[in-house]
């Protein structure tokens, strides 16, 4: 008896369910990234909705509140200077977390990029505009920071901050993280 072979789309869904990233799926199946992304994205639309992330969960996990975004003369600025260490940051409105990101080159540099994004920095431009759009409505955007220590796994280095960011994005609904995990 012949066993039917899985379609490429079914293979994409199977690898996605195992936790593979879109780039890893594309490499594994030797297909275009856009094909894998399209299938994963359409699957996400029909998947069980993710729960929102609250600031209470962040704080219990070890994040600290580090000021807010301030708007002056149509520009955004940090209410406090950011530390130079690398880490994970989150933007929240009230008790709802809206965005999570990784600052692998340091939080001060990454957060500054939101204030003065270059022309090709699409995410920084989009998030900056979102913060500006929320300001007239009187909804402040708070900043939370975490500094997870790196670890090792069987003698190999593990960049814990990267894993934390990805884990949060995979588990929770974060409306400003448009690409997801």
PDB file of C-alpha atoms in Angstrom:
ATOM      1  CA  UNK A   1       0.000   0.000   0.000  1.00  0.00           C
ATOM      2  CA  UNK A   2       1.325   3.415  -0.975  1.00  0.00           C
ATOM      3  CA  UNK A   3       1.414   6.079   1.758  1.00  0.00           C
ATOM      4  CA  UNK A   4       0.251   9.449   0.415  1.00  0.00           C
ATOM      5  CA  UNK A   5       2.923  12.118   0.507  1.00  0.00           C
ATOM      6  CA  UNK A   6       2.184  15.346   2.376  1.00  0.00           C
ATOM      7  CA  UNK A   7       1.670  18.470   0.310  1.00  0.00           C
ATOM      8  CA  UNK A   8       4.215  21.244   0.725  1.00  0.00           C
ATOM      9  CA  UNK A   9       1.612  23.312   2.588  1.00  0.00           C
ATOM     10  CA  UNK A  10       0.942  20.416   4.970  1.00  0.00           C
ATOM     11  CA  UNK A  11       4.694  20.049   5.562  1.00  0.00           C
ATOM     12  CA  UNK A  12       4.918  23.794   6.293  1.00  0.00           C
ATOM     13  CA  UNK A  13       2.072  23.548   8.815  1.00  0.00           C
ATOM     14  CA  UNK A  14       3.662  20.490  10.414  1.00  0.00           C
ATOM     15  CA  UNK A  15       7.052  22.186  10.845  1.00  0.00           C
ATOM     16  CA  UNK A  16       5.387  25.367  12.121  1.00  0.00           C
ATOM     17  CA  UNK A  17       3.533  23.331  14.759  1.00  0.00           C
ATOM     18  CA  UNK A  18       6.895  21.910  15.870  1.00  0.00           C
ATOM     19  CA  UNK A  19       8.136  25.454  16.496  1.00  0.00           C
ATOM     20  CA  UNK A  20      10.249  26.017  13.379  1.00  0.00           C
ATOM     21  CA  UNK A  21      10.537  29.648  12.272  1.00  0.00           C
ATOM     22  CA  UNK A  22       9.423  30.638   8.763  1.00  0.00           C
ATOM     23  CA  UNK A  23      13.058  30.989   7.663  1.00  0.00           C
ATOM     24  CA  UNK A  24      13.904  27.529   9.027  1.00  0.00           C
ATOM     25  CA  UNK A  25      10.901  26.018   7.248  1.00  0.00           C
ATOM     26  CA  UNK A  26      11.898  27.608   3.945  1.00  0.00           C
ATOM     27  CA  UNK A  27      15.452  26.258   4.262  1.00  0.00           C
ATOM     28  CA  UNK A  28      14.325  22.808   5.376  1.00  0.00           C
ATOM     29  CA  UNK A  29      11.885  22.391   2.485  1.00  0.00           C
ATOM     30  CA  UNK A  30      14.009  24.309  -0.031  1.00  0.00           C
ATOM     31  CA  UNK A  31      11.167  26.695  -0.858  1.00  0.00           C
ATOM     32  CA  UNK A  32      10.753  30.464  -1.060  1.00  0.00           C
ATOM     33  CA  UNK A  33      10.384  32.283   2.257  1.00  0.00           C
ATOM     34  CA  UNK A  34       7.227  34.011   0.965  1.00  0.00           C
ATOM     35  CA  UNK A  35       5.539  30.645   0.332  1.00  0.00           C
ATOM     36  CA  UNK A  36       6.251  29.433   3.861  1.00  0.00           C
ATOM     37  CA  UNK A  37       5.241  32.791   5.353  1.00  0.00           C
ATOM     38  CA  UNK A  38       1.924  32.810   3.468  1.00  0.00           C
ATOM     39  CA  UNK A  39       0.951  29.352   4.705  1.00  0.00           C
ATOM     40  CA  UNK A  40       1.998  30.075   8.302  1.00  0.00           C
ATOM     41  CA  UNK A  41       0.159  33.404   8.272  1.00  0.00           C
ATOM     42  CA  UNK A  42      -3.057  31.895   6.916  1.00  0.00           C
ATOM     43  CA  UNK A  43      -2.813  29.157   9.540  1.00  0.00           C
ATOM     44  CA  UNK A  44      -2.415  31.774  12.281  1.00  0.00           C
ATOM     45  CA  UNK A  45      -5.651  33.481  11.213  1.00  0.00           C
ATOM     46  CA  UNK A  46      -7.602  30.267  11.817  1.00  0.00           C
ATOM     47  CA  UNK A  47      -5.714  29.247  14.962  1.00  0.00           C
ATOM     48  CA  UNK A  48      -7.015  29.640  18.490  1.00  0.00           C
ATOM     49  CA  UNK A  49      -6.685  33.306  19.473  1.00  0.00           C
ATOM     50  CA  UNK A  50      -3.812  34.144  21.807  1.00  0.00           C
ATOM     51  CA  UNK A  51      -4.463  35.692  25.183  1.00  0.00           C
ATOM     52  CA  UNK A  52      -3.386  39.285  25.835  1.00  0.00           C
ATOM     53  CA  UNK A  53      -0.298  39.933  27.948  1.00  0.00           C
ATOM     54  CA  UNK A  54      -0.657  42.123  31.021  1.00  0.00           C
ATOM     55  CA  UNK A  55       1.979  44.164  32.778  1.00  0.00           C
ATOM     56  CA  UNK A  56       1.348  42.130  35.949  1.00  0.00           C
ATOM     57  CA  UNK A  57       2.662  39.035  34.149  1.00  0.00           C
ATOM     58  CA  UNK A  58       5.743  40.965  32.993  1.00  0.00           C
ATOM     59  CA  UNK A  59       6.463  42.281  36.477  1.00  0.00           C
ATOM     60  CA  UNK A  60       6.052  38.824  38.067  1.00  0.00           C
ATOM     61  CA  UNK A  61       8.537  37.493  35.498  1.00  0.00           C
ATOM     62  CA  UNK A  62      11.126  40.126  36.412  1.00  0.00           C
ATOM     63  CA  UNK A  63      10.515  43.037  34.037  1.00  0.00           C
ATOM     64  CA  UNK A  64      10.844  46.500  35.549  1.00  0.00           C
ATOM     65  CA  UNK A  65       8.954  49.610  34.527  1.00  0.00           C
ATOM     66  CA  UNK A  66      11.408  52.098  33.036  1.00  0.00           C
ATOM     67  CA  UNK A  67       9.536  55.281  32.278  1.00  0.00           C
ATOM     68  CA  UNK A  68       7.308  56.211  29.374  1.00  0.00           C
ATOM     69  CA  UNK A  69       7.442  57.637  25.899  1.00  0.00           C
ATOM     70  CA  UNK A  70       7.019  61.428  26.012  1.00  0.00           C
ATOM     71  CA  UNK A  71       5.845  63.478  23.039  1.00  0.00           C
ATOM     72  CA  UNK A  72       7.297  66.966  22.595  1.00  0.00           C
ATOM     73  CA  UNK A  73       6.810  69.095  19.492  1.00  0.00           C
ATOM     74  CA  UNK A  74       5.677  66.112  17.439  1.00  0.00           C
ATOM     75  CA  UNK A  75       8.684  63.970  18.396  1.00  0.00           C
ATOM     76  CA  UNK A  76       8.957  61.090  20.866  1.00  0.00           C
ATOM     77  CA  UNK A  77      11.540  60.872  23.633  1.00  0.00           C
ATOM     78  CA  UNK A  78      12.225  58.650  26.619  1.00  0.00           C
ATOM     79  CA  UNK A  79      11.250  59.999  30.017  1.00  0.00           C
ATOM     80  CA  UNK A  80      14.432  58.354  31.434  1.00  0.00           C
ATOM     81  CA  UNK A  81      17.685  57.475  29.729  1.00  0.00           C
ATOM     82  CA  UNK A  82      17.882  53.776  28.878  1.00  0.00           C
ATOM     83  CA  UNK A  83      20.658  51.462  30.034  1.00  0.00           C
ATOM     84  CA  UNK A  84      23.316  50.336  27.562  1.00  0.00           C
ATOM     85  CA  UNK A  85      22.942  46.629  28.393  1.00  0.00           C
ATOM     86  CA  UNK A  86      21.198  44.285  26.002  1.00  0.00           C
ATOM     87  CA  UNK A  87      17.812  42.976  26.982  1.00  0.00           C
ATOM     88  CA  UNK A  88      14.146  42.644  26.166  1.00  0.00           C
ATOM     89  CA  UNK A  89      11.781  45.611  26.167  1.00  0.00           C
ATOM     90  CA  UNK A  90       8.013  45.909  26.153  1.00  0.00           C
ATOM     91  CA  UNK A  91       5.666  48.803  25.418  1.00  0.00           C
ATOM     92  CA  UNK A  92       2.377  48.870  27.311  1.00  0.00           C
ATOM     93  CA  UNK A  93      -0.736  51.007  27.536  1.00  0.00           C
ATOM     94  CA  UNK A  94      -2.437  50.769  30.893  1.00  0.00           C
ATOM     95  CA  UNK A  95      -2.068  47.142  31.924  1.00  0.00           C
ATOM     96  CA  UNK A  96      -1.964  45.761  28.357  1.00  0.00           C
ATOM     97  CA  UNK A  97       1.346  44.970  26.668  1.00  0.00           C
ATOM     98  CA  UNK A  98       1.279  46.058  23.022  1.00  0.00           C
ATOM     99  CA  UNK A  99       4.789  45.289  21.766  1.00  0.00           C
ATOM    100  CA  UNK A 100       7.839  43.248  22.743  1.00  0.00           C
ATOM    101  CA  UNK A 101      11.291  43.577  21.209  1.00  0.00           C
ATOM    102  CA  UNK A 102      14.902  42.513  21.588  1.00  0.00           C
ATOM    103  CA  UNK A 103      17.790  44.932  22.016  1.00  0.00           C
ATOM    104  CA  UNK A 104      20.794  42.752  21.202  1.00  0.00           C
ATOM    105  CA  UNK A 105      23.068  45.802  20.740  1.00  0.00           C
ATOM    106  CA  UNK A 106      21.900  47.551  23.898  1.00  0.00           C
ATOM    107  CA  UNK A 107      18.641  49.075  25.041  1.00  0.00           C
ATOM    108  CA  UNK A 108      19.821  52.691  24.804  1.00  0.00           C
ATOM    109  CA  UNK A 109      20.713  52.285  21.131  1.00  0.00           C
ATOM    110  CA  UNK A 110      17.578  50.295  20.221  1.00  0.00           C
ATOM    111  CA  UNK A 111      15.145  52.644  21.951  1.00  0.00           C
ATOM    112  CA  UNK A 112      16.905  55.670  20.423  1.00  0.00           C
ATOM    113  CA  UNK A 113      16.199  54.163  16.992  1.00  0.00           C
ATOM    114  CA  UNK A 114      12.491  54.681  17.634  1.00  0.00           C
ATOM    115  CA  UNK A 115      13.085  58.410  18.164  1.00  0.00           C
ATOM    116  CA  UNK A 116      15.151  58.895  14.992  1.00  0.00           C
ATOM    117  CA  UNK A 117      14.537  55.939  12.668  1.00  0.00           C
ATOM    118  CA  UNK A 118      16.460  55.728   9.432  1.00  0.00           C
ATOM    119  CA  UNK A 119      14.503  55.560   6.157  1.00  0.00           C
ATOM    120  CA  UNK A 120      14.823  51.757   5.911  1.00  0.00           C
ATOM    121  CA  UNK A 121      13.896  51.010   9.555  1.00  0.00           C
ATOM    122  CA  UNK A 122      10.285  50.045   8.876  1.00  0.00           C
ATOM    123  CA  UNK A 123       9.486  48.658  12.319  1.00  0.00           C
ATOM    124  CA  UNK A 124      10.962  51.676  14.124  1.00  0.00           C
ATOM    125  CA  UNK A 125       9.063  54.046  11.824  1.00  0.00           C
ATOM    126  CA  UNK A 126       5.782  52.159  12.342  1.00  0.00           C
ATOM    127  CA  UNK A 127       6.077  51.911  16.140  1.00  0.00           C
ATOM    128  CA  UNK A 128       7.166  55.572  16.422  1.00  0.00           C
ATOM    129  CA  UNK A 129       4.069  56.603  14.458  1.00  0.00           C
ATOM    130  CA  UNK A 130       1.849  54.353  16.596  1.00  0.00           C
ATOM    131  CA  UNK A 131       3.170  56.028  19.753  1.00  0.00           C
ATOM    132  CA  UNK A 132       2.559  59.479  18.223  1.00  0.00           C
ATOM    133  CA  UNK A 133      -0.961  58.456  17.132  1.00  0.00           C
ATOM    134  CA  UNK A 134      -1.845  57.340  20.679  1.00  0.00           C
ATOM    135  CA  UNK A 135      -0.529  60.497  22.350  1.00  0.00           C
ATOM    136  CA  UNK A 136      -3.429  62.847  21.422  1.00  0.00           C
ATOM    137  CA  UNK A 137      -5.818  60.364  23.022  1.00  0.00           C
ATOM    138  CA  UNK A 138      -3.999  60.743  26.327  1.00  0.00           C
ATOM    139  CA  UNK A 139      -2.897  57.122  26.405  1.00  0.00           C
ATOM    140  CA  UNK A 140       0.724  56.978  27.602  1.00  0.00           C
ATOM    141  CA  UNK A 141       3.000  54.212  26.369  1.00  0.00           C
ATOM    142  CA  UNK A 142       5.024  52.765  29.243  1.00  0.00           C
ATOM    143  CA  UNK A 143       8.349  50.992  28.799  1.00  0.00           C
ATOM    144  CA  UNK A 144       9.274  47.780  30.639  1.00  0.00           C
ATOM    145  CA  UNK A 145      12.742  46.210  30.568  1.00  0.00           C
ATOM    146  CA  UNK A 146      14.222  42.800  31.384  1.00  0.00           C
ATOM    147  CA  UNK A 147      17.824  41.651  31.495  1.00  0.00           C
ATOM    148  CA  UNK A 148      17.837  37.842  31.337  1.00  0.00           C
ATOM    149  CA  UNK A 149      21.222  36.251  31.904  1.00  0.00           C
ATOM    150  CA  UNK A 150      22.622  34.053  29.168  1.00  0.00           C
ATOM    151  CA  UNK A 151      22.770  30.344  29.852  1.00  0.00           C
ATOM    152  CA  UNK A 152      24.199  27.211  28.328  1.00  0.00           C
ATOM    153  CA  UNK A 153      22.668  24.030  27.058  1.00  0.00           C
ATOM    154  CA  UNK A 154      24.868  20.940  26.991  1.00  0.00           C
ATOM    155  CA  UNK A 155      27.961  23.121  26.803  1.00  0.00           C
ATOM    156  CA  UNK A 156      26.576  25.425  24.077  1.00  0.00           C
ATOM    157  CA  UNK A 157      25.697  29.089  24.638  1.00  0.00           C
ATOM    158  CA  UNK A 158      22.049  30.142  24.791  1.00  0.00           C
ATOM    159  CA  UNK A 159      21.072  33.771  24.255  1.00  0.00           C
ATOM    160  CA  UNK A 160      18.238  33.886  26.767  1.00  0.00           C
ATOM    161  CA  UNK A 161      16.978  37.342  25.764  1.00  0.00           C
ATOM    162  CA  UNK A 162      16.286  36.136  22.205  1.00  0.00           C
ATOM    163  CA  UNK A 163      14.406  33.130  23.528  1.00  0.00           C
ATOM    164  CA  UNK A 164      12.401  35.257  25.941  1.00  0.00           C
ATOM    165  CA  UNK A 165      11.309  37.653  23.196  1.00  0.00           C
ATOM    166  CA  UNK A 166      10.337  34.808  20.864  1.00  0.00           C
ATOM    167  CA  UNK A 167       8.530  32.910  23.621  1.00  0.00           C
ATOM    168  CA  UNK A 168       6.437  35.946  24.565  1.00  0.00           C
ATOM    169  CA  UNK A 169       5.549  36.660  20.932  1.00  0.00           C
ATOM    170  CA  UNK A 170       4.523  33.041  20.347  1.00  0.00           C
ATOM    171  CA  UNK A 171       2.338  32.823  23.450  1.00  0.00           C
ATOM    172  CA  UNK A 172       0.611  36.199  23.689  1.00  0.00           C
ATOM    173  CA  UNK A 173      -1.417  38.513  21.488  1.00  0.00           C
ATOM    174  CA  UNK A 174       0.686  41.647  20.968  1.00  0.00           C
ATOM    175  CA  UNK A 175      -1.132  43.924  18.505  1.00  0.00           C
ATOM    176  CA  UNK A 176       1.920  46.011  17.557  1.00  0.00           C
ATOM    177  CA  UNK A 177       4.062  42.940  16.763  1.00  0.00           C
ATOM    178  CA  UNK A 178       2.603  42.477  13.297  1.00  0.00           C
ATOM    179  CA  UNK A 179       4.777  39.636  12.006  1.00  0.00           C
ATOM    180  CA  UNK A 180       4.378  37.461  15.085  1.00  0.00           C
ATOM    181  CA  UNK A 181       6.808  34.696  15.874  1.00  0.00           C
TER     182      UNK A 181
END
